[in-house]
């Protein structure tokens, strides 16, 4: 039997709509418009597309969107000065510096300069540490999206066997922490793991976040598993175009798994929607208001 598709497009649209309702309520009841500032340094074409998308969706949710474009050769001190300005700006509740940064800039120092209360990417050591300690924290958006997609299939993840393939700061590591918070049993696999197919076959929940096109094959999967594909590799397609491919061999997975996220139209859709959720949460926390209902 073919697996069912987990439709990230529909789930993300629903989440954005719920954020918009909360934003309207915050404006009406508290005169508060949540604001998100995005900093883009250099002109990486993929990053430009993401940033344009964030801008559009932030405005569509009724939030204020601030964009700051800096040249690739900007001085580190100028980046830090901009972040200090955004930290101090009361109209800004969330700050996201688009990664990767151009060569010559110190990514760790830039992230560390962001006020943790406005760190809607959840990358500041303060938030990463709180998440690892099981404390409430702003958490990275892609892992949050992965959890929401999984919960569209399983109301509870308690006691389930999960495998996270990939240990990046942006996805793998925080995803492990979020899964632990859900009481899943988590295996963390990576490029040095032995017998990856075997490890994978034990899992009820498979998260592939390595960035290697179609690495996870159908025969790596336990029948009925839920498969969340975080990978996006751009490959040449017909007529000089490109297309996106995930870390999972999609057609094979559909023959074995219970539910699979497509690429595109899966996890990617959720990241910006979760960024809006984090911005809303940050705005409430900064204002001393109760956490929003999304
Ligand atoms: N580049 C790709 N994904 C992300 C993300 O979630 N946050 C930031 N800051 N940069 C990214």
mmCIF file of C-alpha atoms and ligand atoms in Angstrom:
data_model
loop_
_atom_site.group_PDB
_atom_site.id
_atom_site.type_symbol
_atom_site.label_atom_id
_atom_site.label_comp_id
_atom_site.label_asym_id
_atom_site.label_seq_id
_atom_site.Cartn_x
_atom_site.Cartn_y
_atom_site.Cartn_z
ATOM 1 C CA UNK A 1 0.000 0.000 0.000
ATOM 2 C CA UNK A 2 1.325 3.459 -0.830
ATOM 3 C CA UNK A 3 2.183 5.812 1.996
ATOM 4 C CA UNK A 4 0.164 8.936 2.575
ATOM 5 C CA UNK A 5 1.629 12.348 1.764
ATOM 6 C CA UNK A 6 2.160 14.844 4.557
ATOM 7 C CA UNK A 7 1.102 18.099 2.932
ATOM 8 C CA UNK A 8 3.378 20.807 4.326
ATOM 9 C CA UNK A 9 1.733 23.394 2.127
ATOM 10 C CA UNK A 10 -1.683 22.920 3.715
ATOM 11 C CA UNK A 11 -0.344 22.549 7.270
ATOM 12 C CA UNK A 12 1.842 25.678 6.932
ATOM 13 C CA UNK A 13 -1.035 27.718 5.464
ATOM 14 C CA UNK A 14 -3.224 26.695 8.396
ATOM 15 C CA UNK A 15 -0.507 27.700 10.871
ATOM 16 C CA UNK A 16 0.029 31.079 9.163
ATOM 17 C CA UNK A 17 -3.725 31.709 9.268
ATOM 18 C CA UNK A 18 -3.779 30.982 13.023
ATOM 19 C CA UNK A 19 -0.819 33.335 13.537
ATOM 20 C CA UNK A 20 -2.660 36.063 11.603
ATOM 21 C CA UNK A 21 -5.703 35.697 13.888
ATOM 22 C CA UNK A 22 -3.484 36.055 16.993
ATOM 23 C CA UNK A 23 -1.665 39.054 15.490
ATOM 24 C CA UNK A 24 -4.995 40.795 14.828
ATOM 25 C CA UNK A 25 -6.028 40.097 18.426
ATOM 26 C CA UNK A 26 -2.740 41.496 19.786
ATOM 27 C CA UNK A 27 -3.188 44.668 17.761
ATOM 28 C CA UNK A 28 -6.785 45.096 18.894
ATOM 29 C CA UNK A 29 -6.341 44.241 22.584
ATOM 30 C CA UNK A 30 -2.807 45.487 23.266
ATOM 31 C CA UNK A 31 -1.901 47.889 20.440
ATOM 32 C CA UNK A 32 1.036 45.588 19.695
ATOM 33 C CA UNK A 33 2.233 44.813 16.162
ATOM 34 C CA UNK A 34 4.860 42.045 16.253
ATOM 35 C CA UNK A 35 7.863 43.007 14.121
ATOM 36 C CA UNK A 36 10.465 40.795 12.437
ATOM 37 C CA UNK A 37 13.812 42.100 11.148
ATOM 38 C CA UNK A 38 15.712 40.006 8.628
ATOM 39 C CA UNK A 39 19.353 40.757 7.854
ATOM 40 C CA UNK A 40 20.702 39.520 4.518
ATOM 41 C CA UNK A 41 24.421 39.921 3.866
ATOM 42 C CA UNK A 42 25.729 39.452 0.327
ATOM 43 C CA UNK A 43 23.724 38.237 -2.645
ATOM 44 C CA UNK A 44 23.429 34.478 -2.505
ATOM 45 C CA UNK A 45 20.489 33.836 -4.893
ATOM 46 C CA UNK A 46 18.884 31.099 -2.721
ATOM 47 C CA UNK A 47 19.063 33.340 0.362
ATOM 48 C CA UNK A 48 17.498 36.208 -1.604
ATOM 49 C CA UNK A 49 14.540 33.973 -2.486
ATOM 50 C CA UNK A 50 14.097 32.901 1.177
ATOM 51 C CA UNK A 51 14.267 36.485 2.421
ATOM 52 C CA UNK A 52 11.709 37.709 -0.135
ATOM 53 C CA UNK A 53 9.423 34.878 0.946
ATOM 54 C CA UNK A 54 9.819 35.736 4.624
ATOM 55 C CA UNK A 55 9.041 39.399 3.909
ATOM 56 C CA UNK A 56 5.827 38.541 2.018
ATOM 57 C CA UNK A 57 4.560 36.054 4.583
ATOM 58 C CA UNK A 58 5.382 38.314 7.534
ATOM 59 C CA UNK A 59 3.320 41.107 6.010
ATOM 60 C CA UNK A 60 0.511 38.718 5.059
ATOM 61 C CA UNK A 61 0.270 37.682 8.736
ATOM 62 C CA UNK A 62 -0.202 41.350 9.694
ATOM 63 C CA UNK A 63 3.248 41.736 11.239
ATOM 64 C CA UNK A 64 5.787 44.482 10.578
ATOM 65 C CA UNK A 65 8.670 43.336 8.373
ATOM 66 C CA UNK A 66 12.040 45.065 8.328
ATOM 67 C CA UNK A 67 14.662 44.093 5.768
ATOM 68 C CA UNK A 68 18.327 45.020 6.001
ATOM 69 C CA UNK A 69 20.538 44.234 3.016
ATOM 70 C CA UNK A 70 24.283 44.578 3.521
ATOM 71 C CA UNK A 71 27.063 44.041 0.969
ATOM 72 C CA UNK A 72 29.158 40.849 1.148
ATOM 73 C CA UNK A 73 32.257 42.855 2.077
ATOM 74 C CA UNK A 74 30.625 44.639 5.031
ATOM 75 C CA UNK A 75 32.839 44.978 8.111
ATOM 76 C CA UNK A 76 32.064 42.780 11.119
ATOM 77 C CA UNK A 77 31.775 45.930 13.273
ATOM 78 C CA UNK A 78 29.050 47.316 10.991
ATOM 79 C CA UNK A 79 27.050 44.079 11.268
ATOM 80 C CA UNK A 80 27.352 44.182 15.065
ATOM 81 C CA UNK A 81 26.296 47.852 15.067
ATOM 82 C CA UNK A 82 23.158 47.000 13.067
ATOM 83 C CA UNK A 83 22.305 44.168 15.463
ATOM 84 C CA UNK A 84 22.760 46.499 18.454
ATOM 85 C CA UNK A 85 20.355 48.948 16.787
ATOM 86 C CA UNK A 86 17.767 46.179 16.191
ATOM 87 C CA UNK A 87 18.195 44.913 19.769
ATOM 88 C CA UNK A 88 17.326 48.416 21.014
ATOM 89 C CA UNK A 89 14.429 49.036 18.594
ATOM 90 C CA UNK A 90 11.086 48.467 20.409
ATOM 91 C CA UNK A 91 9.254 47.839 17.089
ATOM 92 C CA UNK A 92 11.469 44.792 16.454
ATOM 93 C CA UNK A 93 10.604 41.606 18.392
ATOM 94 C CA UNK A 94 12.452 39.098 16.231
ATOM 95 C CA UNK A 95 15.868 39.256 14.549
ATOM 96 C CA UNK A 96 17.036 36.736 11.958
ATOM 97 C CA UNK A 97 20.417 36.923 10.273
ATOM 98 C CA UNK A 98 20.233 34.796 7.125
ATOM 99 C CA UNK A 99 22.881 32.069 7.031
ATOM 100 C CA UNK A 100 25.364 31.177 5.711
ATOM 101 C CA UNK A 101 27.296 34.438 6.120
ATOM 102 C CA UNK A 102 29.863 35.468 3.503
ATOM 103 C CA UNK A 103 33.492 34.521 4.198
ATOM 104 C CA UNK A 104 35.302 36.919 6.518
ATOM 105 C CA UNK A 105 32.411 37.312 8.966
ATOM 106 C CA UNK A 106 32.364 35.527 12.311
ATOM 107 C CA UNK A 107 29.013 33.682 12.406
ATOM 108 C CA UNK A 108 29.271 32.772 16.094
ATOM 109 C CA UNK A 109 29.989 36.363 17.135
ATOM 110 C CA UNK A 110 27.113 37.675 15.013
ATOM 111 C CA UNK A 111 24.624 35.187 16.515
ATOM 112 C CA UNK A 112 25.906 35.884 20.038
ATOM 113 C CA UNK A 113 25.245 39.617 19.546
ATOM 114 C CA UNK A 114 21.500 39.078 19.075
ATOM 115 C CA UNK A 115 19.368 39.738 22.165
ATOM 116 C CA UNK A 116 18.274 36.190 23.188
ATOM 117 C CA UNK A 117 14.728 37.507 23.726
ATOM 118 C CA UNK A 118 14.621 38.438 20.003
ATOM 119 C CA UNK A 119 16.488 35.358 18.733
ATOM 120 C CA UNK A 120 13.637 33.889 16.671
ATOM 121 C CA UNK A 121 16.070 31.490 14.969
ATOM 122 C CA UNK A 122 16.828 29.904 18.359
ATOM 123 C CA UNK A 123 20.544 29.809 17.568
ATOM 124 C CA UNK A 124 21.914 31.981 20.374
ATOM 125 C CA UNK A 125 23.776 29.829 22.952
ATOM 126 C CA UNK A 126 21.326 31.078 25.593
ATOM 127 C CA UNK A 127 18.369 29.538 23.737
ATOM 128 C CA UNK A 128 20.263 26.448 22.520
ATOM 129 C CA UNK A 129 21.380 25.824 26.114
ATOM 130 C CA UNK A 130 17.905 26.288 27.531
ATOM 131 C CA UNK A 131 16.476 23.900 24.929
ATOM 132 C CA UNK A 132 19.165 21.326 25.769
ATOM 133 C CA UNK A 133 18.302 21.765 29.451
ATOM 134 C CA UNK A 134 14.622 21.067 28.814
ATOM 135 C CA UNK A 135 13.662 24.673 29.635
ATOM 136 C CA UNK A 136 11.280 26.884 27.645
ATOM 137 C CA UNK A 137 13.246 28.562 24.830
ATOM 138 C CA UNK A 138 12.926 30.063 21.379
ATOM 139 C CA UNK A 139 13.718 27.020 19.212
ATOM 140 C CA UNK A 140 14.972 26.768 15.617
ATOM 141 C CA UNK A 141 12.155 26.954 13.077
ATOM 142 C CA UNK A 142 12.860 23.963 10.835
ATOM 143 C CA UNK A 143 12.908 21.461 13.741
ATOM 144 C CA UNK A 144 9.709 23.022 15.117
ATOM 145 C CA UNK A 145 8.157 22.488 11.695
ATOM 146 C CA UNK A 146 9.316 18.842 11.692
ATOM 147 C CA UNK A 147 7.552 18.227 15.010
ATOM 148 C CA UNK A 148 4.315 19.832 13.795
ATOM 149 C CA UNK A 149 4.381 17.707 10.618
ATOM 150 C CA UNK A 150 4.964 14.549 12.676
ATOM 151 C CA UNK A 151 2.087 15.435 14.967
ATOM 152 C CA UNK A 152 -0.197 15.737 11.948
ATOM 153 C CA UNK A 153 0.245 11.945 11.736
ATOM 154 C CA UNK A 154 0.750 10.947 15.401
ATOM 155 C CA UNK A 155 -1.050 12.834 18.160
ATOM 156 C CA UNK A 156 1.591 11.623 20.642
ATOM 157 C CA UNK A 157 5.236 10.697 19.993
ATOM 158 C CA UNK A 158 5.674 9.198 23.447
ATOM 159 C CA UNK A 159 7.790 6.046 23.435
ATOM 160 C CA UNK A 160 8.288 6.063 19.668
ATOM 161 C CA UNK A 161 11.705 5.242 18.182
ATOM 162 C CA UNK A 162 13.023 8.255 16.262
ATOM 163 C CA UNK A 163 16.218 8.607 14.268
ATOM 164 C CA UNK A 164 17.658 11.995 13.369
ATOM 165 C CA UNK A 165 20.229 11.755 10.578
ATOM 166 C CA UNK A 166 22.393 14.883 10.740
ATOM 167 C CA UNK A 167 23.737 16.863 13.698
ATOM 168 C CA UNK A 168 23.764 20.485 12.527
ATOM 169 C CA UNK A 169 23.083 23.345 14.932
ATOM 170 C CA UNK A 170 20.266 24.547 12.682
ATOM 171 C CA UNK A 171 18.351 21.249 12.419
ATOM 172 C CA UNK A 172 19.709 17.954 13.813
ATOM 173 C CA UNK A 173 20.743 18.923 17.340
ATOM 174 C CA UNK A 174 17.707 21.048 18.224
ATOM 175 C CA UNK A 175 15.386 18.458 16.622
ATOM 176 C CA UNK A 176 16.803 15.815 18.972
ATOM 177 C CA UNK A 177 15.968 18.031 21.959
ATOM 178 C CA UNK A 178 12.424 18.701 20.745
ATOM 179 C CA UNK A 179 11.860 14.957 20.215
ATOM 180 C CA UNK A 180 13.105 14.266 23.751
ATOM 181 C CA UNK A 181 10.624 16.862 25.019
ATOM 182 C CA UNK A 182 7.936 14.790 23.249
ATOM 183 C CA UNK A 183 9.178 11.675 25.120
ATOM 184 C CA UNK A 184 10.407 9.923 21.978
ATOM 185 C CA UNK A 185 13.441 7.600 22.133
ATOM 186 C CA UNK A 186 16.042 9.269 19.932
ATOM 187 C CA UNK A 187 19.008 7.951 17.964
ATOM 188 C CA UNK A 188 21.342 10.611 16.556
ATOM 189 C CA UNK A 189 23.074 9.420 13.389
ATOM 190 C CA UNK A 190 25.617 11.225 11.220
ATOM 191 C CA UNK A 191 28.278 10.721 8.558
ATOM 192 C CA UNK A 192 30.410 8.542 10.874
ATOM 193 C CA UNK A 193 27.586 6.287 12.059
ATOM 194 C CA UNK A 194 28.061 2.590 11.366
ATOM 195 C CA UNK A 195 25.265 0.553 9.728
ATOM 196 C CA UNK A 196 23.045 3.540 9.048
ATOM 197 C CA UNK A 197 20.473 1.477 7.075
ATOM 198 C CA UNK A 198 20.148 -0.892 10.041
ATOM 199 C CA UNK A 199 19.756 1.951 12.539
ATOM 200 C CA UNK A 200 17.169 3.529 10.278
ATOM 201 C CA UNK A 201 15.119 0.333 9.925
ATOM 202 C CA UNK A 202 14.462 0.329 13.681
ATOM 203 C CA UNK A 203 12.830 3.748 13.647
ATOM 204 C CA UNK A 204 9.138 4.627 13.689
ATOM 205 C CA UNK A 205 10.076 8.226 12.878
ATOM 206 C CA UNK A 206 12.856 9.061 10.390
ATOM 207 C CA UNK A 207 14.236 12.607 10.057
ATOM 208 C CA UNK A 208 16.708 13.000 7.200
ATOM 209 C CA UNK A 209 18.718 16.225 7.471
ATOM 210 C CA UNK A 210 22.083 15.643 5.815
ATOM 211 C CA UNK A 211 21.811 17.397 2.450
ATOM 212 C CA UNK A 212 22.680 14.316 0.360
ATOM 213 C CA UNK A 213 20.159 13.760 -2.405
ATOM 214 C CA UNK A 214 18.150 10.514 -2.065
ATOM 215 C CA UNK A 215 20.550 9.001 0.471
ATOM 216 C CA UNK A 216 17.808 7.260 2.452
ATOM 217 C CA UNK A 217 16.494 4.350 0.375
ATOM 218 C CA UNK A 218 13.178 2.518 0.599
ATOM 219 C CA UNK A 219 14.819 -0.615 2.041
ATOM 220 C CA UNK A 220 16.205 1.467 4.947
ATOM 221 C CA UNK A 221 12.682 2.032 6.244
ATOM 222 C CA UNK A 222 10.523 0.089 8.660
ATOM 223 C CA UNK A 223 7.163 -0.612 7.000
ATOM 224 C CA UNK A 224 4.689 2.064 8.107
ATOM 225 C CA UNK A 225 7.370 4.518 9.336
ATOM 226 C CA UNK A 226 6.786 8.257 9.227
ATOM 227 C CA UNK A 227 9.460 9.955 7.119
ATOM 228 C CA UNK A 228 10.277 13.668 7.421
ATOM 229 C CA UNK A 229 12.650 14.831 4.683
ATOM 230 C CA UNK A 230 14.548 18.019 5.562
ATOM 231 C CA UNK A 231 17.001 17.824 2.640
ATOM 232 C CA UNK A 232 16.936 20.178 -0.300
ATOM 233 C CA UNK A 233 19.477 19.642 -3.039
ATOM 234 C CA UNK A 234 19.120 21.641 -6.234
ATOM 235 C CA UNK A 235 19.850 19.568 -9.362
ATOM 236 C CA UNK A 236 19.763 20.405 -13.071
ATOM 237 C CA UNK A 237 16.509 19.524 -14.836
ATOM 238 C CA UNK A 238 15.252 19.753 -18.425
ATOM 239 C CA UNK A 239 15.421 23.028 -20.398
ATOM 240 C CA UNK A 240 18.175 24.524 -18.247
ATOM 241 C CA UNK A 241 15.918 24.607 -15.183
ATOM 242 C CA UNK A 242 16.672 23.189 -11.748
ATOM 243 C CA UNK A 243 14.581 21.102 -9.385
ATOM 244 C CA UNK A 244 14.755 20.281 -5.693
ATOM 245 C CA UNK A 245 15.467 16.780 -4.380
ATOM 246 C CA UNK A 246 15.251 15.591 -0.784
ATOM 247 C CA UNK A 247 17.504 13.320 1.283
ATOM 248 C CA UNK A 248 15.004 10.465 0.840
ATOM 249 C CA UNK A 249 14.388 8.454 -2.335
ATOM 250 C CA UNK A 250 10.774 9.569 -2.457
ATOM 251 C CA UNK A 251 9.218 6.971 -4.793
ATOM 252 C CA UNK A 252 10.884 4.117 -2.907
ATOM 253 C CA UNK A 253 9.811 5.534 0.454
ATOM 254 C CA UNK A 254 6.211 5.810 -0.745
ATOM 255 C CA UNK A 255 6.165 2.012 -1.265
ATOM 256 C CA UNK A 256 7.258 1.191 2.291
ATOM 257 C CA UNK A 257 6.548 4.063 4.682
ATOM 258 C CA UNK A 258 3.262 5.018 6.309
ATOM 259 C CA UNK A 259 3.579 8.758 5.673
ATOM 260 C CA UNK A 260 6.171 10.851 3.835
ATOM 261 C CA UNK A 261 6.830 14.583 3.377
ATOM 262 C CA UNK A 262 7.438 15.588 -0.252
ATOM 263 C CA UNK A 263 10.257 17.884 -1.428
ATOM 264 C CA UNK A 264 9.277 20.568 -2.239
ATOM 265 C CA UNK A 265 5.991 21.038 -0.373
ATOM 266 C CA UNK A 266 6.967 19.469 2.954
ATOM 267 C CA UNK A 267 9.323 20.778 5.627
ATOM 268 C CA UNK A 268 10.391 23.847 3.608
ATOM 269 C CA UNK A 269 6.895 25.282 3.837
ATOM 270 C CA UNK A 270 6.921 25.009 7.613
ATOM 271 C CA UNK A 271 10.119 26.952 8.355
ATOM 272 C CA UNK A 272 8.757 30.432 7.622
ATOM 273 C CA UNK A 273 5.413 29.623 9.261
ATOM 274 C CA UNK A 274 7.300 28.642 12.445
ATOM 275 C CA UNK A 275 9.383 31.810 12.196
ATOM 276 C CA UNK A 276 6.136 33.778 12.378
ATOM 277 C CA UNK A 277 5.083 31.717 15.422
ATOM 278 C CA UNK A 278 8.415 32.462 17.118
ATOM 279 C CA UNK A 279 8.106 36.183 16.350
ATOM 280 C CA UNK A 280 4.623 36.231 17.860
ATOM 281 C CA UNK A 281 5.872 34.362 20.952
ATOM 282 C CA UNK A 282 8.844 36.705 21.310
ATOM 283 C CA UNK A 283 6.604 39.775 21.037
ATOM 284 C CA UNK A 284 4.290 38.443 23.771
ATOM 285 C CA UNK A 285 7.200 37.562 26.073
ATOM 286 C CA UNK A 286 8.904 40.947 25.580
ATOM 287 C CA UNK A 287 5.610 42.737 26.374
ATOM 288 C CA UNK A 288 4.968 40.532 29.421
ATOM 289 C CA UNK A 289 1.820 39.045 27.838
ATOM 290 C CA UNK A 290 0.793 35.374 28.154
ATOM 291 C CA UNK A 291 2.117 33.030 25.456
ATOM 292 C CA UNK A 292 -0.127 33.039 22.346
ATOM 293 C CA UNK A 293 -2.423 30.125 21.562
ATOM 294 C CA UNK A 294 -0.396 28.961 18.534
HETATM 295 N N1 LIG B 1 19.487 29.512 6.083
HETATM 296 C C1 LIG B 1 18.786 28.389 5.784
HETATM 297 N N2 LIG B 1 17.882 28.123 6.747
HETATM 298 C C2 LIG B 1 18.012 29.088 7.672
HETATM 299 C C3 LIG B 1 17.351 29.354 8.911
HETATM 300 O O1 LIG B 1 16.445 28.643 9.362
HETATM 301 N N3 LIG B 1 17.786 30.456 9.580
HETATM 302 C C4 LIG B 1 18.780 31.244 9.113
HETATM 303 N N4 LIG B 1 19.145 32.292 9.845
HETATM 304 N N5 LIG B 1 19.419 31.041 7.980
HETATM 305 C C5 LIG B 1 19.024 29.956 7.262
#
